[in-house]
Coordinates of C-alpha atoms and ligand atoms in Angstrom, one line a residue:
M292 CA 11.1 24.4 -0.2
K293 CA 13.4 21.4 0.1
A294 CA 12.3 18.1 -1.5
F295 CA 13.7 14.9 -2.9
I296 CA 13.4 15.2 -6.7
L297 CA 13.3 12.5 -9.3
D298 CA 15.0 14.1 -12.3
R299 CA 14.5 11.2 -14.7
Y300 CA 13.1 7.7 -14.7
G301 CA 15.6 5.0 -14.1
K302 CA 16.2 1.8 -12.1
K303 CA 19.2 3.0 -10.1
Q304 CA 18.2 6.6 -10.2
A305 CA 18.9 8.3 -6.9
L306 CA 16.6 11.1 -5.8
R307 CA 18.2 14.6 -5.5
L308 CA 17.6 16.8 -2.5
G309 CA 16.9 20.2 -4.1
D310 CA 14.4 23.1 -4.2
M311 CA 10.8 23.0 -5.4
P312 CA 8.2 25.8 -5.5
E313 CA 6.1 26.3 -2.3
P314 CA 2.7 24.6 -2.6
V315 CA -0.3 26.9 -2.8
P316 CA -3.7 25.5 -1.7
G317 CA -6.7 25.6 -4.0
P318 CA -10.1 26.0 -2.4
D319 CA -10.4 22.3 -1.4
Y320 CA -6.8 21.8 -0.5
V321 CA -4.7 21.8 2.7
V322 CA -1.0 22.6 3.0
V323 CA 0.6 20.1 5.4
E324 CA 4.0 20.6 7.0
V325 CA 5.4 17.1 6.5
E326 CA 6.9 15.6 9.7
A327 CA 7.3 12.0 8.6
A328 CA 6.9 10.2 5.2
G329 CA 6.4 6.5 4.6
L330 CA 8.2 4.6 1.8
N331 CA 6.4 2.2 -0.5
L332 CA 7.5 -0.1 -3.2
L333 CA 5.1 1.9 -5.4
D334 CA 7.6 4.8 -5.2
S335 CA 10.4 2.5 -6.4
K336 CA 8.3 1.2 -9.3
I337 CA 7.3 4.7 -10.4
R338 CA 11.0 5.7 -10.2
N339 CA 11.9 2.7 -12.4
G340 CA 9.4 3.8 -15.0
E341 CA 7.3 0.6 -14.5
F342 CA 4.1 2.6 -13.9
K343 CA 4.4 5.0 -16.8
P344 CA 1.5 3.6 -18.8
I345 CA -0.9 3.8 -15.8
L346 CA 0.5 6.8 -13.9
P347 CA 2.1 9.0 -16.5
Y348 CA 4.0 11.4 -14.2
K349 CA 6.4 13.8 -15.9
P350 CA 9.8 14.4 -14.2
P351 CA 11.0 16.4 -12.4
L352 CA 8.8 14.9 -9.8
V353 CA 8.5 14.5 -6.0
L354 CA 7.6 10.9 -5.0
G355 CA 6.1 9.9 -1.7
H356 CA 2.6 8.4 -1.1
D357 CA 2.4 8.5 2.8
L358 CA 2.7 11.4 5.1
A359 CA 2.0 12.6 8.6
G360 CA 2.3 16.2 9.7
T361 CA 0.7 19.5 10.8
V362 CA -1.8 21.6 8.8
A363 CA -0.1 24.8 7.9
K364 CA -2.8 26.4 5.7
V365 CA -6.2 25.6 4.4
G366 CA -8.0 26.6 1.2
A367 CA -11.1 28.8 1.4
G368 CA -13.5 25.8 1.1
V369 CA -12.0 23.6 3.8
R370 CA -14.0 23.2 7.0
R371 CA -12.8 19.8 8.3
F372 CA -9.3 21.0 9.1
K373 CA -7.6 24.0 10.6
P374 CA -3.9 25.2 11.0
G375 CA -2.2 23.2 13.7
D376 CA -4.2 20.0 13.3
A377 CA -2.1 16.8 13.3
V378 CA -3.1 14.8 10.1
Y379 CA -2.0 11.9 8.0
A380 CA -2.8 10.9 4.4
R381 CA -2.2 8.9 1.2
P382 CA -2.6 11.8 -1.3
R383 CA -4.4 10.7 -4.5
D384 CA -2.6 9.7 -7.6
G385 CA -1.4 12.6 -9.6
Q386 CA -1.0 14.7 -6.4
I387 CA 1.8 12.7 -4.6
G388 CA 4.9 14.3 -3.2
A389 CA 5.4 13.4 0.5
F390 CA 9.2 13.5 0.3
A391 CA 9.2 17.3 0.8
H392 CA 8.9 19.7 3.6
R393 CA 5.4 20.7 2.6
I394 CA 2.7 19.2 0.3
V395 CA -0.8 20.2 -0.7
V396 CA -3.4 17.5 -0.1
K397 CA -7.0 17.4 -1.2
N398 CA -9.2 17.8 1.8
G399 CA -11.0 14.5 1.2
D400 CA -7.8 12.5 1.3
L401 CA -6.8 13.6 4.8
A402 CA -7.8 12.4 8.2
L403 CA -6.8 13.4 11.7
K404 CA -3.7 11.5 12.9
P405 CA -4.5 8.8 15.5
A406 CA -3.8 10.5 18.9
N407 CA -1.8 7.6 20.3
L408 CA 0.7 7.5 17.4
S409 CA 3.9 9.4 16.8
M410 CA 4.2 11.2 13.4
A411 CA 6.6 8.4 12.2
E412 CA 4.1 5.7 13.2
A413 CA 1.2 7.6 11.6
A414 CA 3.2 8.0 8.3
S415 CA 3.6 4.2 8.1
I416 CA -0.2 3.6 7.9
P417 CA -2.2 5.2 5.1
L418 CA -1.2 3.4 1.9
V419 CA -1.0 -0.1 3.4
G420 CA -4.0 0.5 5.7
L421 CA -6.2 1.6 2.9
T422 CA -5.0 -1.2 0.7
A423 CA -5.9 -3.8 3.4
W424 CA -9.3 -2.1 4.0
Q425 CA -10.2 -2.0 0.3
V426 CA -9.2 -5.6 -0.2
L427 CA -10.8 -7.1 2.9
V428 CA -13.7 -4.8 3.7
E429 CA -14.8 -3.5 0.3
R430 CA -13.9 -6.1 -2.2
A431 CA -13.9 -9.4 -0.2
Q432 CA -16.6 -8.3 2.4
I433 CA -15.1 -10.7 4.9
K434 CA -17.6 -12.2 7.3
P435 CA -16.9 -13.6 10.8
G436 CA -15.8 -17.3 10.5
Q437 CA -14.4 -17.0 7.0
K438 CA -10.9 -18.3 6.2
V439 CA -8.4 -15.8 4.8
L440 CA -4.8 -16.4 3.6
I441 CA -2.6 -13.3 3.6
H442 CA 0.7 -13.6 1.8
A443 CA 3.8 -12.0 3.1
G444 CA 2.4 -11.4 6.5
S445 CA 5.5 -9.7 7.8
G446 CA 5.5 -7.0 5.1
G447 CA 3.9 -3.5 5.1
V448 CA 0.5 -4.7 3.7
G449 CA 0.6 -8.0 5.5
T450 CA 1.2 -6.7 9.1
F451 CA -1.9 -4.4 8.7
A452 CA -4.0 -6.9 6.8
I453 CA -3.6 -9.7 9.4
Q454 CA -4.9 -7.4 12.2
L455 CA -7.8 -6.1 10.1
A456 CA -8.8 -9.6 9.0
K457 CA -8.8 -10.8 12.7
H458 CA -10.9 -7.8 13.6
L459 CA -13.4 -8.8 11.0
G460 CA -13.7 -12.2 12.6
A461 CA -11.8 -14.3 10.1
T462 CA -9.5 -17.2 10.7
V463 CA -6.1 -16.0 9.3
A464 CA -3.3 -18.0 7.7
T465 CA -0.2 -16.2 6.5
T466 CA 3.1 -17.0 4.7
A467 CA 6.2 -15.7 6.5
S468 CA 9.8 -16.9 7.1
A469 CA 10.6 -18.6 10.5
T470 CA 12.3 -15.5 11.8
N471 CA 9.1 -13.5 11.4
A472 CA 6.7 -16.2 12.7
A473 CA 6.5 -14.7 16.2
L474 CA 5.7 -11.3 14.9
V475 CA 2.8 -12.4 12.7
K476 CA 1.4 -14.7 15.4
E477 CA 1.5 -11.8 17.8
L478 CA -0.4 -9.7 15.2
G479 CA -3.1 -12.4 15.3
A480 CA -2.3 -15.0 12.6
D481 CA -3.8 -18.4 13.5
M482 CA -1.6 -20.3 11.2
V483 CA 1.9 -19.5 9.9
I484 CA 3.3 -21.2 6.9
D485 CA 7.1 -20.9 6.6
Y486 CA 7.4 -20.2 2.9
R487 CA 11.0 -21.3 2.8
T488 CA 10.3 -24.9 3.9
Q489 CA 6.6 -25.5 3.4
K490 CA 4.2 -25.4 0.5
F491 CA 1.2 -23.3 1.6
E492 CA -1.0 -25.0 -1.0
E493 CA -0.4 -28.4 0.6
A494 CA -1.1 -27.1 4.1
L495 CA -4.3 -25.0 3.5
S496 CA -7.6 -25.7 1.8
G497 CA -11.2 -24.5 1.7
Y498 CA -10.3 -20.8 2.0
D499 CA -12.7 -18.0 1.2
V500 CA -10.2 -15.3 0.3
V501 CA -6.5 -15.0 -0.6
L502 CA -4.7 -11.6 -0.6
N503 CA -1.8 -12.0 -2.9
S504 CA 1.1 -9.5 -2.9
L505 CA 3.8 -11.8 -4.3
D506 CA 4.8 -13.2 -7.8
A507 CA 2.8 -14.9 -10.6
K508 CA 3.7 -18.4 -9.4
T509 CA 2.4 -17.7 -5.9
L510 CA -0.7 -16.3 -7.4
E511 CA -1.4 -19.4 -9.4
R512 CA -0.5 -21.8 -6.5
S513 CA -3.0 -19.8 -4.4
L514 CA -5.9 -21.1 -6.5
R515 CA -5.4 -24.5 -4.8
V516 CA -6.1 -23.0 -1.4
L517 CA -9.5 -21.5 -2.3
K518 CA -12.9 -23.2 -2.3
P519 CA -15.2 -22.8 -5.3
G520 CA -16.8 -19.4 -5.0
G521 CA -13.7 -18.1 -3.2
K522 CA -11.9 -14.8 -4.1
L523 CA -8.3 -14.4 -5.2
I524 CA -7.4 -10.8 -4.9
S525 CA -4.0 -9.6 -6.1
I526 CA -2.4 -6.3 -5.4
S527 CA 0.8 -7.2 -7.2
G528 CA -0.8 -8.0 -10.6
P529 CA -1.6 -8.8 -13.2
P530 CA -4.1 -6.0 -13.6
D531 CA -7.4 -7.2 -15.1
P532 CA -9.9 -5.7 -17.6
A533 CA -12.1 -4.2 -14.9
F534 CA -9.1 -2.3 -13.5
A535 CA -8.2 -1.0 -17.0
K536 CA -11.8 0.2 -17.5
A537 CA -12.0 1.9 -14.1
Q538 CA -8.7 3.6 -14.8
G539 CA -10.0 4.8 -18.1
L540 CA -7.0 3.4 -19.9
N541 CA -6.8 3.5 -23.7
A542 CA -7.9 0.7 -26.0
V543 CA -4.3 -0.6 -26.6
L544 CA -3.5 -0.8 -22.9
R545 CA -6.9 -2.3 -22.2
L546 CA -6.1 -5.1 -24.7
V547 CA -2.6 -5.6 -23.2
L548 CA -4.0 -6.0 -19.7
R549 CA -6.7 -8.3 -21.0
L550 CA -4.0 -10.5 -22.5
T551 CA -1.6 -10.4 -19.6
S552 CA -4.3 -11.4 -17.1
A553 CA -6.0 -14.0 -19.5
G554 CA -4.0 -17.0 -18.0
I555 CA -4.9 -16.5 -14.4
R556 CA -8.5 -15.5 -15.2
K557 CA -9.0 -18.6 -17.2
K558 CA -7.4 -20.9 -14.5
A559 CA -9.5 -19.2 -11.8
K560 CA -12.7 -19.7 -13.8
R561 CA -11.9 -23.4 -14.2
V562 CA -11.9 -23.9 -10.4
G563 CA -14.8 -21.5 -9.8
V564 CA -12.7 -18.8 -8.2
D565 CA -13.2 -15.1 -8.7
Y566 CA -9.9 -13.4 -9.7
S567 CA -9.5 -9.7 -9.4
F568 CA -6.7 -7.1 -9.2
L569 CA -7.0 -4.2 -6.8
F570 CA -5.1 -0.9 -7.0
M571 CA -5.7 1.1 -3.9
R572 CA -7.0 4.6 -3.9
A573 CA -6.8 7.6 -1.5
D574 CA -9.8 7.9 0.8
G575 CA -9.9 10.2 3.9
A576 CA -13.2 8.8 5.1
Q577 CA -11.8 5.2 5.2
L578 CA -8.7 6.6 6.9
E579 CA -10.9 8.0 9.6
R580 CA -12.3 4.5 10.3
I581 CA -8.7 3.2 10.4
T582 CA -7.9 6.0 12.9
A583 CA -10.6 4.7 15.2
L584 CA -9.3 1.1 15.0
I585 CA -5.8 2.3 15.9
E586 CA -7.0 4.5 18.8
D587 CA -9.0 1.7 20.3
G588 CA -6.0 -0.6 20.2
T589 CA -7.4 -3.0 17.5
I590 CA -4.6 -2.3 15.2
R591 CA -1.0 -1.4 16.0
T592 CA 1.8 -0.1 13.8
V593 CA 4.9 -2.1 12.8
V594 CA 7.7 0.2 11.9
D595 CA 10.9 -1.6 11.1
R596 CA 13.3 1.3 10.6
T597 CA 13.2 5.1 10.7
F598 CA 15.7 7.1 8.7
P599 CA 16.4 10.8 8.8
F600 CA 14.9 12.6 5.8
E601 CA 18.4 13.3 4.3
K602 CA 19.0 9.5 4.2
L603 CA 15.9 8.8 1.9
N604 CA 18.0 7.1 -0.7
A605 CA 19.4 4.7 1.9
A606 CA 15.9 4.0 3.1
F607 CA 15.0 3.1 -0.5
L608 CA 17.9 0.7 -0.8
Y609 CA 16.6 -0.9 2.4
I610 CA 13.0 -1.5 1.3
E611 CA 14.2 -2.7 -2.0
T612 CA 15.9 -5.7 -0.3
G613 CA 12.4 -7.1 0.2
R614 CA 13.2 -7.9 3.8
A615 CA 11.5 -5.1 5.7
K616 CA 9.4 -6.1 8.6
G617 CA 6.4 -3.8 8.5
K618 CA 7.1 -0.3 7.3
V619 CA 10.1 2.1 6.8
V620 CA 9.7 5.8 7.4
V621 CA 11.8 9.0 7.0
T622 CA 11.4 11.7 9.6
L623 CA 11.8 15.5 8.9
K624 CA 11.4 16.7 12.5
Ligands
NAP274 N1 -2.1 -2.7 -5.8 C1 -2.0 -1.9 -4.7 O1 -2.8 -1.0 -4.4 C2 -0.8 -2.1 -3.8 C3 -0.8 -1.5 -2.5 C4 0.3 -1.8 -1.6 C5 1.3 -2.7 -2.0 N2 1.3 -3.2 -3.3 C6 2.3 -4.1 -3.7 O2 2.3 -5.3 -2.9 C7 3.6 -5.8 -2.7 C8 3.9 -6.0 -1.3 O3 4.1 -4.7 -0.7 P1 4.6 -4.5 0.8 O4 4.8 -3.0 1.0 O5 3.7 -5.2 1.8 O6 6.0 -5.3 0.7 P2 7.2 -5.3 1.7 O7 6.8 -4.7 3.0 O8 8.4 -4.8 1.1 O9 7.3 -6.9 1.9 C9 8.5 -7.3 2.6 C10 8.1 -8.6 3.4 O10 7.7 -9.6 2.5 C11 8.2 -10.9 3.0 N3 8.3 -11.8 1.9 C12 9.2 -11.7 0.9 N4 9.0 -12.8 0.0 C13 8.1 -13.6 0.6 C14 7.5 -14.8 0.2 N5 7.9 -15.5 -0.9 N6 6.5 -15.3 1.0 C15 6.1 -14.7 2.1 N7 6.7 -13.5 2.5 C16 7.6 -13.0 1.8 C17 9.5 -10.5 3.7 O11 9.7 -11.4 4.7 P3 11.1 -12.2 4.8 O12 12.2 -11.2 5.0 O13 10.9 -13.2 5.9 O14 11.2 -12.9 3.4 C18 9.2 -9.1 4.2 O15 8.9 -9.0 5.5 C19 4.5 -4.9 -3.5 O16 4.7 -5.4 -4.8 C20 3.7 -3.6 -3.6 O17 4.1 -2.8 -4.7 C21 0.2 -3.0 -4.1

């Protein structure tokens, strides 16, 4: 089958359209005919080799963490899905490969596609939707009336997280440029800080939660927004010892992550804030709950651009500008 292949790690490494073996489903697996695949900066970072210590993939490798498509075949133990079902997923780490005509996905990572979405719209959701869910619902346990700052509200994670935080009853502030202010307001943001002209830490205080997806300076400045007992949750690093332990990393890596996160952990402790790093995981059951929120109109998709599958490398160049509004998707059908 046709797939985009990463032959070797490298920053400027283009993916090659070539042939890979047809996937064969094990008992708990489902073969999906991919109709659309979403791009994520995680794909770029893996390609660059930045994730080798944590996700040691061996090239040749097919990237792609988000897909929507039709079930082609199911393994003997699969009861939840049948051929012909429209589904979407973020396949678990170690089993990625959405930039291909077909992929095998573990049964538990899949959910039925929201009925009101096109395949392209559905492929834009799983990774960012699950990330927002795991930060705001699982880790932060947002309660109605709490104040939440979501950085980069116009990005893939941000556009979803604003809507989810509002649904949970929070007051939401977000950082965005003036050109994207109308978009994030329309998604539900109560307060928009233009990060090019304003200092968010001077405009906001007494916050319960900050979702950080930006650089180390923004992470540190975010401490000033939080009240004592507040939570600073970062998805862009630095990874902390709890993450290292949960990933089962070796002693050397655990020490490295302990050291690289020591500064922010110490500064957070000094002001009574809880710092943690979150790396999202695949979860079909959570994705089903997201499906319900999309179908009832609580959450909508924001797809900036759609490229044909053959233009995947151009789509990567686009997301790597850092200017995408919402998500970028390639379509196969
Ligand atoms: N740990 C995890 O599980 C996890 C999961 C998902 C994502 N991530 C990471 O989170 C980060 C964000 O991912 P993403 O997919 O949401 O990114 P993205 O969609 O590529 O973000 C692009 C958006 O960020 C905005 N932006 C850029 N600089 C900004 C700044 N200084 N302040 C406010 N907004 C800014 C841009 O708006 P303008 O054009 O107006 O600047 C643009 O709309 C990435 O590093 C990604 O790898 C981690």
